Structures are given as structure tokens and as C-alpha cells.
């Protein structure tokens, strides 16, 4: 077939079929030779991939194919020692996708420049947007940690830095969210969406509306499906929804169901003995409990301790003086109840009314008492 015929045939194909279906990484790091090796590591869904290439005059190549972009790491070994990423610092994190990617450095792979990955370029653009805000926050925190413990509590000084930190955080979040909204075909934006829109106490309805704006291919990616699952869990634990029942054993081994508390206001409190913010919150819970325990209110503590910290869990219950029911399946963050309620950070709680409906989430400090007073208990 003539060249013109080939070109005409290709022009009839959909653009998706003309797109790069595999990746090639062309690396160059100084003039290193064997036994120096480069290792490429990434995960595609639940599949973990590790590949290696021997360096020749500093050059190395990797080839493969991906369904969607992924975050990858290249680790460079300058000798024959066994690969130990936790102890070896010459590594580079970047976004890998089906394209021709060059990674070049004159000495260390950690100083390399990545070209040819649109996802990596998008991530770099987002990082550049965030950099001024991070610089301000880092400078303030550097001053904070140089102060003594007593100086950090100084109300006058804190009143001067809080407005600055608040303005910095608001700008950081606003610019990051604007980037996400403007890059709905970018995997880097989907990664940022997971961070900014599906964090602690997120609104599942708002998150779903934003998630639907991403391209179908991104929504169907492994990360996209994970985001969808998080949103679905959020919808099942949203305010106004009937709380999902679960059963776990108390400190004596007796099974306790959430539905056993139907007819009362119950705060389902996820915590752990090793969680300092949780332990700091316990006095607030105790105060609210003592004030409203005779007004149809109680608490169900769900510990994310595990078998190794079982004694610490029961010890913390005694030490912090928590008289309400405590349960745990001793599986840490793999707790069935935590997964059911989408709990990925603690302390976290859900206030449920007598009919079993969730009426509030993540009440901290004095907010629990205020909510109970609002409910006219």
C-alpha cells in the first residue's frame, strides 16, 4: 500500500486508536555503568509492578503499557546492594502515562527533569500555584516551632498569625479547586480532587456534582472508582440518612448492636487509645454525657485499636473515665464499622436521633453540647 493510502486509512480511525498505547521511558543519569541499576515501581489498581534496567553510560530504558496514568517512582542504585527504597534516597516520583517520556539528570535521579508526560506537567503547574501559599505557611510554622511551649500559647502572638494562616489556607484551597475545575481531563486533577474534595467531613452531594465533570475515562480509572466508592459511602452516612447498623464486641466480649440504642440520641464516636486528639476530646464527651445522660442521650465508643493495643484500649477507657459502652473488632482502620462509615481519620463521630437518623457529624469541643441543646434535650 502506498504511503498516501496509509495516511488516508489512518485519517478514518478514531483519535483514541491513534493515541499512544504504551509508554517508553528514556533515562539519562550522568555516565554510570553496570552494576548501577534503575528500578521502576508503580501500582495499577491492585497490581504492583517492579521493573529494572542496567545503566550503560548513564542511559536506561523502560517500556510498558497502562490503562490510565499512575504515580510512579524510579529508584537508582549506584552499586550492587539490595534494593531498599526506605533507606535509599536517590529516587524520583513522577506521573507515568502512555507516552514517550525523558528523564534526564547530570548526577542524581532525584534531580532529574521529566518531559513528555502531560499529567506530570499538570501536576507541576498545580504545585507552582500552591508554592507561594506553602512558602508563607512554612515560614510561619518555622517561627512557631522555634518558640518555647509557653510562647506558642501567647494569645497576642496567635491573634496576629491566625488571620495570615487563614488567608493563606483559603487562597491555597481556592486556587487548588479552581485548577481541578479547569482540568477535568487530567489525572493530576483527579488526584487533587481526592485530596481536596473527599477529605475529612466532606459533603458527598457537592463532591458528586464535581466528580461527574471529570471525563468518563478518568471516572472509570482505578482512582476514579475509589473516589466513587468514597462518595457513595459518604451518601450513606450523610445527615438525614438512616444510620447503618453494625455489631461489635464490647470490652467483655459481649456483642453490641448500634440498633440496640434505637429510641435514644446516640453519639457513635470513633477513636483509639493511641490517638492524642481523641484522648484530648474525651473530656468534652464526658462533660456532654454527664449533662445529658438522663435526657435520652448516650454514647457508643468504637475503638480503632487492634489486638496489639487491646490492653491500651481498655486501659484508656478506665483512665479517661468513660462510662458509656465501648466496642471494637480490634482491626484498627480495617474495622468493619469504620469502613461502613467511611472513617479514615479520627476522632470522628455521628450523632443519631431516636428514629435512627443521622442528624450531625464530627461534633468537636463544645459543638456537641450546643447541638444537644439545640435539639431541646
Tab-separated table of C-alpha atoms in Angstrom:
chain	number	residue	atom	x	y	z
A	1	UNK	CA	0.000	0.000	0.000
A	2	UNK	CA	1.273	3.473	-0.884
A	3	UNK	CA	2.123	5.991	1.853
A	4	UNK	CA	-0.785	8.240	0.793
A	5	UNK	CA	-3.187	5.306	1.135
A	6	UNK	CA	-1.851	4.561	4.622
A	7	UNK	CA	-2.355	8.162	5.659
A	8	UNK	CA	-5.900	8.206	4.279
A	9	UNK	CA	-6.721	4.958	6.091
A	10	UNK	CA	-5.319	6.311	9.337
A	11	UNK	CA	-7.340	9.512	8.996
A	12	UNK	CA	-10.549	7.455	9.150
A	13	UNK	CA	-9.635	5.917	12.516
A	14	UNK	CA	-10.984	7.420	15.720
A	15	UNK	CA	-8.462	9.575	17.594
A	16	UNK	CA	-8.474	7.162	20.549
A	17	UNK	CA	-6.997	4.457	18.315
A	18	UNK	CA	-4.265	6.795	17.121
A	19	UNK	CA	-3.225	7.648	20.688
A	20	UNK	CA	-0.083	6.207	22.238
A	21	UNK	CA	-0.969	2.786	23.681
A	22	UNK	CA	2.289	2.207	25.539
A	23	UNK	CA	4.980	4.139	27.362
A	24	UNK	CA	8.692	4.445	26.772
A	25	UNK	CA	10.926	5.989	29.418
A	26	UNK	CA	14.275	7.184	28.130
A	27	UNK	CA	16.502	7.961	31.092
A	28	UNK	CA	19.932	9.529	31.352
A	29	UNK	CA	21.852	9.991	34.604
A	30	UNK	CA	25.492	11.017	34.274
A	31	UNK	CA	27.796	8.306	32.881
A	32	UNK	CA	27.003	5.458	35.250
A	33	UNK	CA	27.539	1.893	34.048
A	34	UNK	CA	26.841	-1.583	35.476
A	35	UNK	CA	26.391	-2.605	38.218
A	36	UNK	CA	24.334	0.584	38.562
A	37	UNK	CA	20.619	-0.135	38.087
A	38	UNK	CA	17.393	1.810	37.790
A	39	UNK	CA	14.179	0.406	39.265
A	40	UNK	CA	10.703	1.477	38.151
A	41	UNK	CA	7.894	0.922	40.646
A	42	UNK	CA	4.177	1.681	40.326
A	43	UNK	CA	0.768	0.199	41.040
A	44	UNK	CA	-2.057	-0.153	38.557
A	45	UNK	CA	-5.133	-0.863	40.605
A	46	UNK	CA	-4.213	-3.752	42.907
A	47	UNK	CA	-1.327	-4.858	40.695
A	48	UNK	CA	2.129	-3.774	41.846
A	49	UNK	CA	4.814	-3.552	39.169
A	50	UNK	CA	8.584	-3.509	39.682
A	51	UNK	CA	10.903	-3.359	36.681
A	52	UNK	CA	14.654	-2.830	36.456
A	53	UNK	CA	17.200	-1.729	33.874
A	54	UNK	CA	21.006	-1.745	33.920
A	55	UNK	CA	22.662	1.594	33.169
A	56	UNK	CA	25.012	1.938	30.200
A	57	UNK	CA	26.885	5.236	30.082
A	58	UNK	CA	24.117	6.644	32.236
A	59	UNK	CA	21.320	5.529	29.906
A	60	UNK	CA	18.378	3.311	30.816
A	61	UNK	CA	15.049	2.459	29.190
A	62	UNK	CA	11.704	1.165	30.406
A	63	UNK	CA	8.753	0.079	28.280
A	64	UNK	CA	5.216	-0.917	29.119
A	65	UNK	CA	1.549	-0.002	28.798
A	66	UNK	CA	-1.066	1.447	31.126
A	67	UNK	CA	-4.840	1.757	31.243
A	68	UNK	CA	-4.611	5.160	32.908
A	69	UNK	CA	-1.809	7.397	34.200
A	70	UNK	CA	-0.266	6.349	37.530
A	71	UNK	CA	2.139	7.773	40.051
A	72	UNK	CA	5.494	6.010	39.667
A	73	UNK	CA	8.902	6.060	41.297
A	74	UNK	CA	12.325	5.471	39.767
A	75	UNK	CA	14.995	4.410	42.253
A	76	UNK	CA	18.633	4.480	41.252
A	77	UNK	CA	21.150	2.051	42.727
A	78	UNK	CA	24.761	3.083	42.203
A	79	UNK	CA	26.133	-0.244	43.500
A	80	UNK	CA	25.198	-3.903	43.923
A	81	UNK	CA	23.485	-3.550	47.305
A	82	UNK	CA	19.970	-4.956	47.586
A	83	UNK	CA	17.138	-2.596	46.727
A	84	UNK	CA	15.762	-0.919	49.845
A	85	UNK	CA	13.637	2.118	48.894
A	86	UNK	CA	13.109	3.077	52.539
A	87	UNK	CA	16.841	3.547	53.105
A	88	UNK	CA	17.964	4.728	49.681
A	89	UNK	CA	17.294	8.360	48.869
A	90	UNK	CA	18.195	8.642	45.175
A	91	UNK	CA	14.697	8.357	43.799
A	92	UNK	CA	12.240	10.348	41.716
A	93	UNK	CA	8.466	10.395	41.936
A	94	UNK	CA	6.561	11.345	38.783
A	95	UNK	CA	3.413	10.634	36.775
A	96	UNK	CA	3.726	7.868	34.234
A	97	UNK	CA	1.399	7.547	31.244
A	98	UNK	CA	1.340	6.103	27.732
A	99	UNK	CA	3.768	8.488	26.042
A	100	UNK	CA	7.451	8.917	25.302
A	101	UNK	CA	8.972	10.282	28.493
A	102	UNK	CA	12.508	11.534	29.014
A	103	UNK	CA	14.103	11.714	32.449
A	104	UNK	CA	17.459	13.471	32.445
A	105	UNK	CA	19.934	14.445	35.158
A	106	UNK	CA	23.665	15.111	35.195
A	107	UNK	CA	24.176	13.318	38.509
A	108	UNK	CA	21.300	12.114	40.727
A	109	UNK	CA	17.944	10.777	39.595
A	110	UNK	CA	16.324	12.822	42.360
A	111	UNK	CA	17.404	15.980	40.475
A	112	UNK	CA	16.139	14.781	37.103
A	113	UNK	CA	13.850	16.754	34.798
A	114	UNK	CA	10.824	14.890	33.430
A	115	UNK	CA	9.464	15.708	29.981
A	116	UNK	CA	6.816	14.093	27.810
A	117	UNK	CA	4.168	13.407	30.475
A	118	UNK	CA	1.198	15.771	30.246
A	119	UNK	CA	-0.009	14.553	33.638
A	120	UNK	CA	3.343	15.376	35.178
A	121	UNK	CA	3.186	18.844	33.585
A	122	UNK	CA	-0.275	19.390	35.078
A	123	UNK	CA	0.971	18.340	38.494
A	124	UNK	CA	3.911	20.739	38.181
A	125	UNK	CA	1.504	23.562	37.261
A	126	UNK	CA	-0.625	22.834	40.338
A	127	UNK	CA	2.471	22.717	42.541
A	128	UNK	CA	3.540	26.106	41.166
A	129	UNK	CA	0.122	27.557	42.062
A	130	UNK	CA	0.387	26.222	45.598
A	131	UNK	CA	4.024	27.180	46.176
A	132	UNK	CA	3.513	30.821	47.336
A	133	UNK	CA	0.957	29.714	49.921
A	134	UNK	CA	3.177	26.904	51.177
A	135	UNK	CA	6.080	29.324	51.472
A	136	UNK	CA	4.065	31.628	53.753
A	137	UNK	CA	2.756	28.736	55.859
A	138	UNK	CA	6.211	27.138	56.166
A	139	UNK	CA	7.789	30.427	57.267
A	140	UNK	CA	5.157	30.913	59.988
A	141	UNK	CA	5.472	27.328	61.201
A	142	UNK	CA	9.265	27.670	61.310
A	143	UNK	CA	8.831	30.626	63.672
A	144	UNK	CA	6.213	28.716	65.672
A	145	UNK	CA	8.489	25.734	66.329
A	146	UNK	CA	11.385	27.984	67.359
A	147	UNK	CA	9.285	29.396	70.178
A	148	UNK	CA	9.076	27.744	73.584
A	149	UNK	CA	5.985	25.755	74.541
A	150	UNK	CA	4.830	28.692	76.647
A	151	UNK	CA	5.469	31.246	73.894
A	152	UNK	CA	3.365	29.192	71.475
A	153	UNK	CA	0.361	29.750	73.743
A	154	UNK	CA	0.758	33.532	73.725
A	155	UNK	CA	-2.704	34.823	72.749
A	156	UNK	CA	-1.424	38.147	71.379
A	157	UNK	CA	1.040	36.458	69.029
A	158	UNK	CA	-1.527	33.832	67.991
A	159	UNK	CA	-4.063	36.559	67.194
A	160	UNK	CA	-1.585	38.100	64.735
A	161	UNK	CA	-0.741	34.897	62.848
A	162	UNK	CA	-4.214	33.311	62.698
A	163	UNK	CA	-5.606	35.784	60.118
A	164	UNK	CA	-2.499	35.272	57.981
A	165	UNK	CA	-2.759	31.477	58.184
A	166	UNK	CA	-6.496	31.611	57.463
A	167	UNK	CA	-5.981	33.820	54.403
A	168	UNK	CA	-3.140	31.575	53.228
A	169	UNK	CA	-5.193	28.402	53.650
A	170	UNK	CA	-8.221	29.907	51.901
A	171	UNK	CA	-6.084	31.030	48.963
A	172	UNK	CA	-4.372	27.646	48.753
A	173	UNK	CA	-7.693	25.802	48.718
A	174	UNK	CA	-9.392	28.226	46.306
A	175	UNK	CA	-6.587	28.113	43.718
A	176	UNK	CA	-6.301	24.327	44.010
A	177	UNK	CA	-10.039	23.860	43.499
A	178	UNK	CA	-10.025	26.268	40.554
A	179	UNK	CA	-7.258	24.179	38.979
A	180	UNK	CA	-9.266	20.993	39.485
A	181	UNK	CA	-12.364	22.543	37.896
A	182	UNK	CA	-10.344	23.663	34.880
A	183	UNK	CA	-8.563	20.320	34.280
A	184	UNK	CA	-11.296	17.684	34.296
A	185	UNK	CA	-9.411	15.635	31.677
A	186	UNK	CA	-6.277	15.456	33.816
A	187	UNK	CA	-5.357	12.579	36.103
A	188	UNK	CA	-3.355	15.033	38.233
A	189	UNK	CA	-6.563	16.991	38.834
A	190	UNK	CA	-8.350	13.775	39.852
A	191	UNK	CA	-5.580	13.095	42.383
A	192	UNK	CA	-6.050	16.636	43.723
A	193	UNK	CA	-9.838	16.119	43.773
A	194	UNK	CA	-9.350	13.092	46.029
A	195	UNK	CA	-7.318	15.270	48.401
A	196	UNK	CA	-9.379	18.468	48.416
A	197	UNK	CA	-12.955	17.273	47.927
A	198	UNK	CA	-13.049	13.886	49.676
A	199	UNK	CA	-11.270	14.710	52.901
A	200	UNK	CA	-12.481	14.879	56.489
A	201	UNK	CA	-16.162	15.797	56.809
A	202	UNK	CA	-16.691	16.341	53.055
A	203	UNK	CA	-20.104	16.998	51.516
A	204	UNK	CA	-20.932	13.949	49.329
A	205	UNK	CA	-23.575	15.760	47.260
A	206	UNK	CA	-21.220	18.615	46.342
A	207	UNK	CA	-18.403	16.145	45.704
A	208	UNK	CA	-20.577	14.029	43.385
A	209	UNK	CA	-21.543	17.050	41.280
A	210	UNK	CA	-17.864	17.939	40.823
A	211	UNK	CA	-16.824	14.327	40.214
A	212	UNK	CA	-19.330	13.957	37.362
A	213	UNK	CA	-17.489	16.702	35.460
A	214	UNK	CA	-14.399	14.511	35.027
A	215	UNK	CA	-14.049	12.604	31.775
A	216	UNK	CA	-15.568	9.121	31.605
A	217	UNK	CA	-12.132	7.512	31.265
A	218	UNK	CA	-10.932	9.143	34.494
A	219	UNK	CA	-14.113	8.207	36.353
A	220	UNK	CA	-13.591	4.601	35.241
A	221	UNK	CA	-9.926	4.525	36.299
A	222	UNK	CA	-8.897	2.708	39.490
A	223	UNK	CA	-8.622	6.048	41.291
A	224	UNK	CA	-11.921	7.211	39.810
A	225	UNK	CA	-13.694	4.096	41.086
A	226	UNK	CA	-12.134	4.628	44.500
A	227	UNK	CA	-13.422	8.220	44.533
A	228	UNK	CA	-16.876	6.988	43.525
A	229	UNK	CA	-16.860	4.451	46.373
A	230	UNK	CA	-15.877	7.152	48.883
A	231	UNK	CA	-18.692	9.401	47.662
A	232	UNK	CA	-21.213	6.543	47.857
A	233	UNK	CA	-20.133	5.776	51.423
A	234	UNK	CA	-20.454	9.486	52.217
A	235	UNK	CA	-24.012	9.484	50.864
A	236	UNK	CA	-24.867	6.502	53.066
A	237	UNK	CA	-23.585	8.368	56.140
A	238	UNK	CA	-24.871	11.822	55.268
A	239	UNK	CA	-27.046	13.954	57.532
A	240	UNK	CA	-30.684	12.919	57.150
A	241	UNK	CA	-29.890	9.292	56.272
A	242	UNK	CA	-30.821	6.329	58.478
A	243	UNK	CA	-27.641	5.079	60.157
A	244	UNK	CA	-26.383	1.686	59.013
A	245	UNK	CA	-26.466	-0.964	61.701
A	246	UNK	CA	-23.382	-2.861	62.839
A	247	UNK	CA	-22.375	-5.180	65.658
A	248	UNK	CA	-19.071	-5.403	67.538
A	249	UNK	CA	-17.980	-6.842	70.875
A	250	UNK	CA	-17.656	-4.703	73.981
A	251	UNK	CA	-14.724	-4.863	76.420
A	252	UNK	CA	-16.125	-8.051	77.973
A	253	UNK	CA	-16.615	-9.801	74.629
A	254	UNK	CA	-20.378	-9.290	74.500
A	255	UNK	CA	-21.774	-8.353	71.050
A	256	UNK	CA	-23.428	-4.936	70.892
A	257	UNK	CA	-25.509	-3.572	68.001
A	258	UNK	CA	-25.970	0.072	67.113
A	259	UNK	CA	-29.685	-0.679	66.753
A	260	UNK	CA	-29.740	-1.639	70.458
A	261	UNK	CA	-29.750	2.119	71.139
A	262	UNK	CA	-32.804	2.866	68.977
A	263	UNK	CA	-35.115	5.237	70.826
A	264	UNK	CA	-32.238	7.368	72.165
A	265	UNK	CA	-29.945	10.022	70.841
A	266	UNK	CA	-26.599	8.234	70.493
A	267	UNK	CA	-23.215	9.617	69.511
A	268	UNK	CA	-21.196	6.984	67.661
A	269	UNK	CA	-17.651	8.008	68.480
A	270	UNK	CA	-14.730	6.531	66.517
A	271	UNK	CA	-11.458	6.827	68.441
A	272	UNK	CA	-8.359	4.879	69.580
A	273	UNK	CA	-6.167	4.753	72.669
A	274	UNK	CA	-3.085	5.879	70.677
A	275	UNK	CA	-4.868	8.891	69.112
A	276	UNK	CA	-3.846	12.026	71.043
A	277	UNK	CA	-6.580	14.285	69.554
A	278	UNK	CA	-9.126	11.598	70.511
A	279	UNK	CA	-7.879	11.451	74.080
A	280	UNK	CA	-7.915	15.259	74.256
A	281	UNK	CA	-11.548	15.216	73.105
A	282	UNK	CA	-12.688	12.681	75.700
A	283	UNK	CA	-13.198	15.272	78.498
A	284	UNK	CA	-15.623	17.151	76.209
A	285	UNK	CA	-17.548	13.942	75.561
A	286	UNK	CA	-17.632	13.144	79.272
A	287	UNK	CA	-18.969	16.607	80.077
A	288	UNK	CA	-21.760	16.293	77.496
A	289	UNK	CA	-22.536	12.741	78.626
A	290	UNK	CA	-22.896	13.731	82.279
A	291	UNK	CA	-25.093	16.686	81.356
A	292	UNK	CA	-27.472	14.807	79.040
A	293	UNK	CA	-27.302	11.111	80.078
A	294	UNK	CA	-30.615	11.455	81.898
A	295	UNK	CA	-32.211	13.187	78.916
A	296	UNK	CA	-32.324	10.285	76.464
A	297	UNK	CA	-28.699	10.658	75.312
A	298	UNK	CA	-25.775	8.231	75.366
A	299	UNK	CA	-22.507	7.481	73.590
A	300	UNK	CA	-21.252	4.368	71.793
A	301	UNK	CA	-17.471	4.354	71.559
A	302	UNK	CA	-15.980	2.443	68.609
A	303	UNK	CA	-12.270	1.904	69.094
A	304	UNK	CA	-9.880	1.527	66.149
A	305	UNK	CA	-7.341	-0.215	68.334
A	306	UNK	CA	-6.056	-3.637	67.297
A	307	UNK	CA	-5.021	-6.868	69.031
A	308	UNK	CA	-1.642	-5.390	69.963
A	309	UNK	CA	-3.190	-2.356	71.662
A	310	UNK	CA	-6.177	-4.140	73.244
A	311	UNK	CA	-4.866	-3.555	76.772
A	312	UNK	CA	-4.130	0.085	75.970
A	313	UNK	CA	-7.731	0.439	74.758
A	314	UNK	CA	-9.324	-0.925	77.921
A	315	UNK	CA	-6.775	0.996	79.992
A	316	UNK	CA	-7.659	4.260	78.241
A	317	UNK	CA	-11.358	3.672	78.905
A	318	UNK	CA	-10.587	3.426	82.616
A	319	UNK	CA	-8.038	6.254	82.727
A	320	UNK	CA	-10.234	8.725	80.821
A	321	UNK	CA	-13.276	7.760	82.902
A	322	UNK	CA	-15.607	6.889	80.035
A	323	UNK	CA	-18.700	5.161	81.490
A	324	UNK	CA	-20.506	4.576	78.182
A	325	UNK	CA	-20.449	1.396	76.081
A	326	UNK	CA	-17.210	0.705	74.217
A	327	UNK	CA	-16.870	-1.764	71.328
A	328	UNK	CA	-14.152	-2.822	68.888
A	329	UNK	CA	-13.347	-5.633	66.469
A	330	UNK	CA	-9.648	-4.882	67.132
A	331	UNK	CA	-8.800	-4.452	63.450
A	332	UNK	CA	-7.580	-0.843	63.507
A	333	UNK	CA	-8.609	1.136	60.434
A	334	UNK	CA	-9.728	-2.153	58.883
A	335	UNK	CA	-12.601	-2.080	61.369
A	336	UNK	CA	-15.821	-3.147	59.656
A	337	UNK	CA	-17.713	-0.284	61.302
A	338	UNK	CA	-15.082	2.276	60.267
A	339	UNK	CA	-15.265	1.085	56.667
A	340	UNK	CA	-19.060	1.130	56.751
A	341	UNK	CA	-18.996	4.767	57.873
A	342	UNK	CA	-16.080	5.837	55.676
A	343	UNK	CA	-13.886	6.714	58.660
A	344	UNK	CA	-10.303	7.368	57.524
A	345	UNK	CA	-9.286	9.799	60.281
A	346	UNK	CA	-10.081	10.037	63.970
A	347	UNK	CA	-11.629	11.390	66.083
A	348	UNK	CA	-14.786	11.100	64.029
A	349	UNK	CA	-18.385	10.864	65.204
A	350	UNK	CA	-22.016	10.668	64.112
A	351	UNK	CA	-24.997	11.867	66.166
A	352	UNK	CA	-28.053	9.665	65.602
A	353	UNK	CA	-31.591	10.539	66.711
A	354	UNK	CA	-34.120	8.154	68.337
A	355	UNK	CA	-35.506	7.129	64.924
A	356	UNK	CA	-32.032	6.066	63.768
A	357	UNK	CA	-31.440	9.083	61.533
A	358	UNK	CA	-28.028	10.823	61.377
A	359	UNK	CA	-28.555	14.431	62.490
A	360	UNK	CA	-24.946	15.681	62.797
A	361	UNK	CA	-21.354	14.642	62.112
A	362	UNK	CA	-17.960	15.355	63.648
A	363	UNK	CA	-19.034	17.461	66.602
A	364	UNK	CA	-15.882	18.618	68.380
A	365	UNK	CA	-15.278	20.671	71.515
A	366	UNK	CA	-18.385	22.499	72.705
A	367	UNK	CA	-20.264	21.746	69.469
A	368	UNK	CA	-21.735	18.511	70.851
A	369	UNK	CA	-23.346	20.282	73.809
A	370	UNK	CA	-24.596	23.069	71.547
A	371	UNK	CA	-26.211	20.536	69.209
A	372	UNK	CA	-27.850	18.633	72.051
A	373	UNK	CA	-29.177	21.902	73.476
A	374	UNK	CA	-30.473	22.835	70.021
A	375	UNK	CA	-32.336	19.516	69.920
A	376	UNK	CA	-34.009	20.550	73.206
A	377	UNK	CA	-32.891	17.547	75.168
